[in-house]
Amino acid sequence: MDSVLRLALEDRRQQQLYRQRQVIHSSQQPERMLGHQPVLSFCSNDYLGLAADPRVADAMIEGTQRYGVGSGASHLTAGHTDAHHQLELELAAFTGRERALLFSSGYMANLGVMTALAGRRDAVFHDRLNHASLLDGALLSGARFRRFPHLDTTSLERMLQTSQSQRRLVVTDGVFSMDGDQADLGALAALCQTHQAWLVVDDAHGFGVLGAQGGGSAAVSGLMPEALPVLVGTLGKAFGTAGAFVAGSEALIETLIQFSRSYIYTTGLPPAVAEATRTSLALVQTEDWRRQHLQQLIQHFRQSCTAAGMCLLPSETAIQPLLIGCAGKAVRISEQLLSQGLLVTAIRPPTVPAGSARLRVTLTATHTIEQVDRLVSGLKQVMESHDVAH
Ligand SMILES: *Cc1c(COP(=O)(O)O)cnc(C)c1O
């Protein structure tokens, strides 16, 4: 076995696509220890800086003292505690939906949604840049699988016009995880209404970050719940904890409880994580300064990069990628930044399309303007040495 596996691994390496983990020796804060090296990190999805917030940590400790560590069973057997239940009620209120359902991760939530809502007679229509978990869920569902070019609602409309399938699901990220740009939910909802399709929005990078009180892409869109019937959110990003949720109607949530195998056949999230998330949800809604500061950093980063002649993708969110193209070059740039104490990960295929390797900068509410300035001057220096600045 190993000799066969090593061949495939070597092939990966040759293509500059080999992945390695970096061992972090501290919490999710901008200044971290990478082994013995202090680094300034720009690769966390902890957008609001809540992952290491002492109040969230205290809630987790109290939750652990009350419930212990493991939930001990799946939600449908005996693993569904009042901590989970309260959090679901609070998430339903937060999203303005009838119900919400917790999943152990966003990956599992998306598998659960796609497989419970679509089957062999149905069709799913995906934005080409949707998150891998949505694509995997669609494949697993056995539904007819169509992908439309990124953000291209005209192509989607043509596909919907000719579709004969029973159920039609249109699936999109709210904020695209590797590009930072956003779906036009108004246009998608209108198409879905015309063609009687169901819109599924995965807002992993929007919840907490966008909109008043962090209501995400759905809140920003101003659309009614009926127009956005299936919302997926993850708790490991802006909420700073772990897990995920689906929010929607009573019928949707009951359907997921009955038919989502990734909900049914797995151990419930530790109750203390639910307790910690209840605290972080309150902070997400009340501490608006986190979003305001993050917005300032985003504007400052974009202005400084543009002034330095660097080319950014059109993103207004905390995800600010710099397109490099070649995977090997992206890795070398990331390594050079690291030698300056700047941690910015290179994102390569298959996470992004071939030829579109990039540096994925993420900003968080815990960064300072000075730290962003350090990043921009490091980037400018390294990019110029590679002649990719212009
Ligand atoms: C991170 C992410 C997920 C997966 O969520 P996890 O809780 O990390 O499994 C799903 N969808 C999108 C768009 C994501 O960015």
Short mmCIF file of C-alpha atoms and ligand atoms in Angstrom, two decimals:
data_model
loop_
_atom_site.label_atom_id
_atom_site.label_comp_id
_atom_site.label_asym_id
_atom_site.label_seq_id
_atom_site.Cartn_x
_atom_site.Cartn_y
_atom_site.Cartn_z
CA MET A 1 0.00 0.00 0.00
CA ASP A 2 2.59 2.55 1.05
CA SER A 3 4.55 2.42 -2.20
CA VAL A 4 1.38 3.12 -4.16
CA LEU A 5 0.44 5.96 -1.84
CA ARG A 6 3.93 7.46 -1.99
CA LEU A 7 3.72 7.70 -5.78
CA ALA A 8 0.55 9.76 -5.57
CA LEU A 9 2.06 11.90 -2.81
CA GLU A 10 5.17 12.54 -4.90
CA ASP A 11 2.94 13.57 -7.77
CA ARG A 12 1.23 16.12 -5.51
CA ARG A 13 4.59 17.44 -4.44
CA GLN A 14 5.77 17.81 -8.04
CA GLN A 15 2.75 19.96 -8.79
CA GLN A 16 3.58 22.27 -5.87
CA LEU A 17 0.29 21.26 -4.31
CA TYR A 18 1.58 19.38 -1.29
CA ARG A 19 -0.03 20.61 1.91
CA GLN A 20 1.52 20.83 5.34
CA ARG A 21 0.17 21.88 8.68
CA GLN A 22 1.75 24.55 10.79
CA VAL A 23 1.71 23.94 14.50
CA ILE A 24 0.44 26.96 16.42
CA HIS A 25 1.41 27.31 20.06
CA SER A 26 -1.08 29.95 21.17
CA SER A 27 -4.72 31.02 20.88
CA GLN A 28 -6.36 32.65 17.85
CA GLN A 29 -4.89 36.10 18.24
CA PRO A 30 -2.96 38.08 15.62
CA GLU A 31 0.36 37.73 17.49
CA ARG A 32 1.08 34.04 17.76
CA MET A 33 3.83 31.54 18.27
CA LEU A 34 4.59 29.30 15.34
CA GLY A 35 6.95 26.84 16.94
CA HIS A 36 9.52 29.21 18.48
CA GLN A 37 8.88 32.01 16.02
CA PRO A 38 6.56 34.90 16.89
CA VAL A 39 4.36 35.66 13.89
CA LEU A 40 1.66 38.14 12.97
CA SER A 41 -1.19 36.11 11.53
CA PHE A 42 -3.58 37.07 8.74
CA CYS A 43 -5.22 33.72 8.15
CA SER A 44 -7.83 33.30 10.83
CA ASN A 45 -11.58 33.10 10.22
CA ASP A 46 -12.09 34.34 13.77
CA TYR A 47 -13.36 37.57 12.20
CA LEU A 48 -14.67 39.22 15.36
CA GLY A 49 -11.91 38.01 17.67
CA LEU A 50 -14.24 35.95 19.84
CA ALA A 51 -12.38 32.61 19.72
CA ALA A 52 -10.11 33.68 22.58
CA ASP A 53 -12.55 36.01 24.35
CA PRO A 54 -12.40 35.33 28.12
CA ARG A 55 -16.19 35.61 28.48
CA VAL A 56 -16.73 32.94 25.85
CA ALA A 57 -14.05 30.78 27.45
CA ASP A 58 -15.68 31.21 30.89
CA ALA A 59 -19.04 30.14 29.47
CA MET A 60 -17.36 27.03 28.10
CA ILE A 61 -15.78 26.27 31.48
CA GLU A 62 -19.11 26.71 33.26
CA GLY A 63 -20.80 24.58 30.63
CA THR A 64 -18.20 21.87 31.15
CA GLN A 65 -18.70 21.96 34.91
CA ARG A 66 -22.43 21.57 34.46
CA TYR A 67 -22.63 19.08 31.57
CA GLY A 68 -19.21 17.43 31.49
CA VAL A 69 -17.28 17.23 28.25
CA GLY A 70 -18.98 14.89 25.81
CA SER A 71 -22.65 14.95 24.86
CA GLY A 72 -22.52 11.17 25.10
CA ALA A 73 -25.00 10.38 22.34
CA SER A 74 -26.59 11.67 19.15
CA HIS A 75 -29.25 14.37 19.40
CA LEU A 76 -32.03 11.90 18.61
CA THR A 77 -31.03 9.45 21.31
CA ALA A 78 -29.97 11.21 24.51
CA GLY A 79 -27.42 13.85 23.49
CA HIS A 80 -29.72 16.87 23.11
CA THR A 81 -29.33 19.05 26.22
CA ASP A 82 -31.10 22.24 27.21
CA ALA A 83 -27.86 24.08 26.30
CA HIS A 84 -28.29 22.91 22.69
CA HIS A 85 -31.99 23.64 22.84
CA GLN A 86 -31.62 27.19 24.16
CA LEU A 87 -28.96 27.95 21.56
CA GLU A 88 -31.28 26.73 18.79
CA LEU A 89 -34.04 29.03 20.05
CA GLU A 90 -31.62 31.94 20.19
CA LEU A 91 -30.29 31.24 16.69
CA ALA A 92 -33.85 31.12 15.35
CA ALA A 93 -34.53 34.53 16.91
CA PHE A 94 -31.19 35.88 15.65
CA THR A 95 -31.95 34.85 12.06
CA GLY A 96 -35.65 35.73 12.24
CA ARG A 97 -36.60 32.18 11.29
CA GLU A 98 -39.12 29.77 12.86
CA ARG A 99 -36.50 27.23 13.83
CA ALA A 100 -32.79 26.52 13.84
CA LEU A 101 -30.96 23.20 14.05
CA LEU A 102 -27.43 22.63 15.31
CA PHE A 103 -24.95 20.47 13.43
CA SER A 104 -21.48 19.40 14.56
CA SER A 105 -19.79 21.25 11.70
CA GLY A 106 -20.57 23.30 8.63
CA TYR A 107 -19.36 20.46 6.46
CA MET A 108 -21.94 18.15 8.02
CA ALA A 109 -24.69 20.77 7.88
CA ASN A 110 -24.20 21.13 4.15
CA LEU A 111 -24.11 17.38 3.55
CA GLY A 112 -27.28 17.11 5.63
CA VAL A 113 -29.14 19.90 3.82
CA MET A 114 -28.26 18.72 0.33
CA THR A 115 -29.06 15.06 0.92
CA ALA A 116 -32.29 15.73 2.82
CA LEU A 117 -33.66 18.18 0.25
CA ALA A 118 -32.53 16.63 -3.03
CA GLY A 119 -32.56 13.16 -4.51
CA ARG A 120 -32.28 11.34 -7.82
CA ARG A 121 -35.24 13.06 -9.52
CA ASP A 122 -34.07 16.53 -8.53
CA ALA A 123 -31.53 19.03 -9.78
CA VAL A 124 -29.09 21.24 -7.88
CA PHE A 125 -27.60 24.37 -9.42
CA HIS A 126 -24.32 25.49 -7.92
CA ASP A 127 -22.22 28.58 -8.25
CA ARG A 128 -18.90 27.27 -9.53
CA LEU A 129 -17.03 28.68 -6.53
CA ASN A 130 -19.28 27.24 -3.83
CA HIS A 131 -17.64 25.66 -0.81
CA ALA A 132 -16.49 22.05 -1.22
CA SER A 133 -18.98 20.79 1.38
CA LEU A 134 -21.92 22.04 -0.70
CA LEU A 135 -20.51 20.35 -3.80
CA ASP A 136 -19.87 17.10 -1.92
CA GLY A 137 -23.38 17.18 -0.47
CA ALA A 138 -24.87 17.65 -3.91
CA LEU A 139 -22.88 14.70 -5.31
CA LEU A 140 -23.91 12.53 -2.39
CA SER A 141 -27.57 13.42 -2.88
CA GLY A 142 -27.60 11.77 -6.31
CA ALA A 143 -29.40 14.78 -7.78
CA ARG A 144 -28.62 16.08 -11.24
CA PHE A 145 -25.65 18.35 -10.67
CA ARG A 146 -25.20 21.60 -12.61
CA ARG A 147 -22.67 24.35 -12.03
CA PHE A 148 -23.06 27.90 -13.31
CA PRO A 149 -20.15 30.34 -13.82
CA HIS A 150 -19.38 32.37 -10.72
CA LEU A 151 -22.13 34.95 -10.01
CA ASP A 152 -23.56 34.47 -13.50
CA THR A 153 -27.32 34.65 -12.95
CA THR A 154 -27.96 34.80 -16.71
CA SER A 155 -26.45 31.34 -17.17
CA LEU A 156 -28.35 30.10 -14.15
CA GLU A 157 -31.59 31.38 -15.63
CA ARG A 158 -30.98 29.44 -18.87
CA MET A 159 -30.32 26.29 -16.88
CA LEU A 160 -33.49 26.74 -14.83
CA GLN A 161 -35.59 27.37 -17.94
CA THR A 162 -34.65 24.03 -19.45
CA SER A 163 -34.71 21.96 -16.26
CA GLN A 164 -37.36 19.23 -16.12
CA SER A 165 -36.42 18.03 -12.66
CA GLN A 166 -38.94 17.73 -9.88
CA ARG A 167 -37.27 19.80 -7.17
CA ARG A 168 -34.78 22.47 -8.15
CA LEU A 169 -32.29 23.79 -5.61
CA VAL A 170 -30.17 26.85 -6.25
CA VAL A 171 -27.18 26.79 -3.94
CA THR A 172 -24.74 29.58 -3.17
CA ASP A 173 -22.24 30.85 -0.66
CA GLY A 174 -23.33 34.22 0.77
CA VAL A 175 -19.73 35.42 0.95
CA PHE A 176 -17.40 33.30 -1.19
CA SER A 177 -14.78 31.78 1.04
CA MET A 178 -11.73 32.10 -1.20
CA ASP A 179 -12.64 35.30 -3.07
CA GLY A 180 -14.47 37.35 -0.46
CA ASP A 181 -17.04 38.58 -2.96
CA GLN A 182 -20.78 38.18 -2.41
CA ALA A 183 -23.72 36.53 -4.11
CA ASP A 184 -26.50 38.76 -5.40
CA LEU A 185 -29.18 37.24 -3.20
CA GLY A 186 -31.90 39.53 -4.55
CA ALA A 187 -31.31 38.35 -8.12
CA LEU A 188 -31.06 34.69 -7.06
CA ALA A 189 -34.23 34.91 -4.97
CA ALA A 190 -36.12 36.49 -7.88
CA LEU A 191 -34.98 33.70 -10.23
CA CYS A 192 -35.96 31.07 -7.70
CA GLN A 193 -39.39 32.59 -7.34
CA THR A 194 -39.93 32.68 -11.13
CA HIS A 195 -38.76 29.10 -11.60
CA GLN A 196 -40.10 27.64 -8.37
CA ALA A 197 -36.66 26.73 -7.15
CA TRP A 198 -35.48 26.61 -3.54
CA LEU A 199 -32.59 28.87 -2.57
CA VAL A 200 -29.94 27.52 -0.19
CA VAL A 201 -27.49 30.11 1.17
CA ASP A 202 -24.36 29.10 3.07
CA ASP A 203 -23.35 32.26 4.90
CA ALA A 204 -20.36 30.89 6.81
CA HIS A 205 -18.38 34.10 6.24
CA GLY A 206 -21.29 36.53 6.46
CA PHE A 207 -22.98 35.73 9.76
CA GLY A 208 -21.57 37.90 12.52
CA VAL A 209 -19.59 40.03 10.10
CA LEU A 210 -22.17 41.68 7.84
CA GLY A 211 -25.31 43.59 8.67
CA ALA A 212 -26.69 45.21 11.77
CA GLN A 213 -26.10 42.94 14.80
CA GLY A 214 -24.20 40.60 12.48
CA GLY A 215 -27.31 39.21 10.80
CA GLY A 216 -25.23 38.34 7.73
CA SER A 217 -25.97 38.38 4.02
CA ALA A 218 -29.66 37.61 4.58
CA ALA A 219 -30.10 40.61 6.86
CA VAL A 220 -28.20 42.86 4.45
CA SER A 221 -30.37 41.71 1.53
CA GLY A 222 -33.55 42.76 3.31
CA LEU A 223 -35.35 39.78 1.74
CA MET A 224 -38.23 38.04 3.50
CA PRO A 225 -37.63 34.59 5.04
CA GLU A 226 -39.75 32.98 2.28
CA ALA A 227 -37.28 34.30 -0.31
CA LEU A 228 -34.32 32.79 1.56
CA PRO A 229 -35.83 29.56 2.87
CA VAL A 230 -32.60 27.72 3.79
CA LEU A 231 -29.81 29.49 5.66
CA VAL A 232 -26.64 27.71 6.76
CA GLY A 233 -24.27 29.34 9.23
CA THR A 234 -21.11 28.06 10.85
CA LEU A 235 -20.07 28.73 14.43
CA GLY A 236 -16.33 28.22 14.01
CA LYS A 237 -15.75 31.51 12.23
CA ALA A 238 -17.16 34.84 13.46
CA PHE A 239 -18.79 33.15 16.46
CA GLY A 240 -15.39 31.86 17.53
CA THR A 241 -16.59 28.44 18.75
CA ALA A 242 -17.41 25.30 16.74
CA GLY A 243 -20.33 23.67 14.96
CA ALA A 244 -22.94 25.02 12.61
CA PHE A 245 -26.65 25.62 12.21
CA VAL A 246 -29.39 25.60 9.64
CA ALA A 247 -32.20 28.15 10.04
CA GLY A 248 -35.56 28.09 8.31
CA SER A 249 -39.17 27.04 8.59
CA GLU A 250 -40.65 24.46 10.93
CA ALA A 251 -41.13 22.09 7.97
CA LEU A 252 -37.51 22.48 6.86
CA ILE A 253 -36.06 21.79 10.29
CA GLU A 254 -38.34 18.79 10.91
CA THR A 255 -37.30 17.44 7.50
CA LEU A 256 -33.64 17.73 8.46
CA ILE A 257 -34.24 16.01 11.80
CA GLN A 258 -35.96 13.11 10.01
CA PHE A 259 -33.76 12.75 6.93
CA SER A 260 -30.31 14.32 7.40
CA ARG A 261 -27.97 11.41 7.94
CA SER A 262 -25.15 13.74 8.98
CA TYR A 263 -27.46 14.97 11.75
CA ILE A 264 -28.89 11.64 12.80
CA TYR A 265 -25.85 9.39 12.84
CA THR A 266 -23.37 11.44 14.79
CA THR A 267 -22.67 12.44 18.36
CA GLY A 268 -24.05 15.81 19.40
CA LEU A 269 -21.82 18.84 19.76
CA PRO A 270 -20.39 19.05 23.31
CA PRO A 271 -22.99 20.98 25.37
CA ALA A 272 -20.28 23.33 26.69
CA VAL A 273 -19.63 24.42 23.11
CA ALA A 274 -23.32 25.32 22.88
CA GLU A 275 -23.04 27.28 26.14
CA ALA A 276 -19.96 29.12 24.87
CA THR A 277 -21.79 29.90 21.63
CA ARG A 278 -24.75 31.37 23.52
CA THR A 279 -22.35 33.87 25.06
CA SER A 280 -20.61 34.60 21.77
CA LEU A 281 -23.97 35.04 20.01
CA ALA A 282 -24.86 37.73 22.56
CA LEU A 283 -21.49 39.43 21.97
CA VAL A 284 -21.91 39.19 18.18
CA GLN A 285 -25.19 41.05 18.46
CA THR A 286 -24.22 43.68 21.02
CA GLU A 287 -20.56 44.53 20.34
CA ASP A 288 -21.03 46.43 17.14
CA TRP A 289 -17.59 48.05 17.54
CA ARG A 290 -16.02 44.79 16.40
CA ARG A 291 -17.71 45.04 13.00
CA GLN A 292 -16.98 48.76 12.75
CA HIS A 293 -13.29 48.29 13.50
CA LEU A 294 -13.09 45.40 11.04
CA GLN A 295 -14.65 47.58 8.33
CA GLN A 296 -12.05 50.27 9.03
CA LEU A 297 -9.25 47.73 8.67
CA ILE A 298 -10.69 46.44 5.39
CA GLN A 299 -10.88 49.96 3.93
CA HIS A 300 -7.39 50.77 5.17
CA PHE A 301 -5.92 47.56 3.75
CA ARG A 302 -7.51 48.09 0.36
CA GLN A 303 -6.46 51.72 0.12
CA SER A 304 -2.88 50.94 1.19
CA CYS A 305 -2.54 48.03 -1.25
CA THR A 306 -3.91 50.05 -4.12
CA ALA A 307 -1.58 52.94 -3.28
CA ALA A 308 1.31 50.45 -3.29
CA GLY A 309 0.32 49.24 -6.75
CA MET A 310 -0.96 45.82 -5.65
CA CYS A 311 -3.90 44.27 -7.39
CA LEU A 312 -6.74 43.10 -5.14
CA LEU A 313 -9.84 41.09 -5.98
CA PRO A 314 -13.14 42.99 -5.74
CA SER A 315 -13.99 42.07 -2.16
CA GLU A 316 -15.53 44.30 0.49
CA THR A 317 -15.39 41.64 3.18
CA ALA A 318 -12.77 40.45 5.66
CA ILE A 319 -11.45 38.03 3.03
CA GLN A 320 -8.95 39.95 0.89
CA PRO A 321 -7.14 37.67 -1.56
CA LEU A 322 -4.14 38.65 -3.68
CA LEU A 323 -4.21 36.68 -6.89
CA ILE A 324 -0.83 35.15 -7.79
CA GLY A 325 -1.71 32.50 -10.38
CA CYS A 326 1.07 29.95 -10.17
CA ALA A 327 0.88 27.64 -7.14
CA GLY A 328 4.66 27.43 -6.67
CA LYS A 329 5.02 31.19 -6.69
CA ALA A 330 2.20 31.62 -4.18
CA VAL A 331 3.96 29.20 -1.84
CA ARG A 332 7.33 30.96 -2.23
CA ILE A 333 5.76 34.34 -1.50
CA SER A 334 4.03 32.94 1.55
CA GLU A 335 7.37 31.51 2.76
CA GLN A 336 9.13 34.83 2.26
CA LEU A 337 6.42 36.61 4.20
CA LEU A 338 6.84 34.08 6.96
CA SER A 339 10.56 34.83 7.15
CA GLN A 340 9.47 38.42 7.91
CA GLY A 341 7.17 37.14 10.64
CA LEU A 342 3.98 37.48 8.58
CA LEU A 343 1.68 34.47 8.41
CA VAL A 344 -0.43 34.55 5.24
CA THR A 345 -1.44 31.24 3.72
CA ALA A 346 -1.15 30.38 0.07
CA ILE A 347 -4.35 28.84 -1.28
CA ARG A 348 -3.84 26.47 -4.18
CA PRO A 349 -5.90 24.15 -6.36
CA PRO A 350 -8.05 22.19 -5.83
CA THR A 351 -9.32 24.62 -3.18
CA VAL A 352 -9.38 27.28 -5.93
CA PRO A 353 -9.53 26.79 -9.74
CA ALA A 354 -6.30 25.85 -11.55
CA GLY A 355 -4.08 28.85 -12.30
CA SER A 356 -5.68 31.01 -9.60
CA ALA A 357 -3.43 30.29 -6.61
CA ARG A 358 -3.52 33.19 -4.22
CA LEU A 359 -2.57 34.63 -0.89
CA ARG A 360 -5.66 34.72 1.24
CA VAL A 361 -5.44 37.59 3.69
CA THR A 362 -8.13 37.63 6.34
CA LEU A 363 -8.59 40.56 8.67
CA THR A 364 -10.14 40.34 12.11
CA ALA A 365 -11.46 42.80 14.68
CA THR A 366 -8.42 42.07 16.86
CA HIS A 367 -5.93 43.44 14.31
CA THR A 368 -4.71 47.03 14.60
CA ILE A 369 -4.12 49.58 11.84
CA GLU A 370 -0.37 49.34 12.60
CA GLN A 371 -0.45 45.58 12.07
CA VAL A 372 -2.18 46.03 8.74
CA ASP A 373 0.51 48.55 7.78
CA ARG A 374 3.19 45.98 8.65
CA LEU A 375 1.45 43.47 6.41
CA VAL A 376 1.15 45.87 3.49
CA SER A 377 4.81 46.90 3.61
CA GLY A 378 5.89 43.24 3.84
CA LEU A 379 3.62 42.33 0.93
CA LYS A 380 4.88 45.22 -1.18
CA GLN A 381 8.49 44.25 -0.65
CA VAL A 382 7.98 40.55 -1.39
CA MET A 383 5.64 41.08 -4.33
CA GLU A 384 8.05 43.52 -5.96
CA SER A 385 10.86 40.99 -5.69
CA HIS A 386 8.61 38.59 -7.63
CA ASP A 387 7.40 41.24 -10.01
CA VAL A 388 3.76 40.41 -9.42
CA ALA A 389 2.78 43.77 -8.01
CA HIS A 390 1.34 45.21 -11.21
C1 LIG B 1 -15.84 26.87 6.65
C2 LIG B 1 -16.98 26.65 5.73
C3 LIG B 1 -17.80 25.53 5.84
C4 LIG B 1 -17.47 24.41 6.77
O1 LIG B 1 -17.75 24.75 8.10
P1 LIG B 1 -17.01 23.93 9.25
O2 LIG B 1 -17.81 24.22 10.44
O3 LIG B 1 -15.63 24.46 9.29
O4 LIG B 1 -17.07 22.49 8.84
C5 LIG B 1 -18.91 25.46 5.05
N1 LIG B 1 -19.18 26.41 4.13
C6 LIG B 1 -18.39 27.48 3.96
C7 LIG B 1 -18.73 28.50 2.91
C8 LIG B 1 -17.25 27.62 4.73
O5 LIG B 1 -16.44 28.65 4.55
#
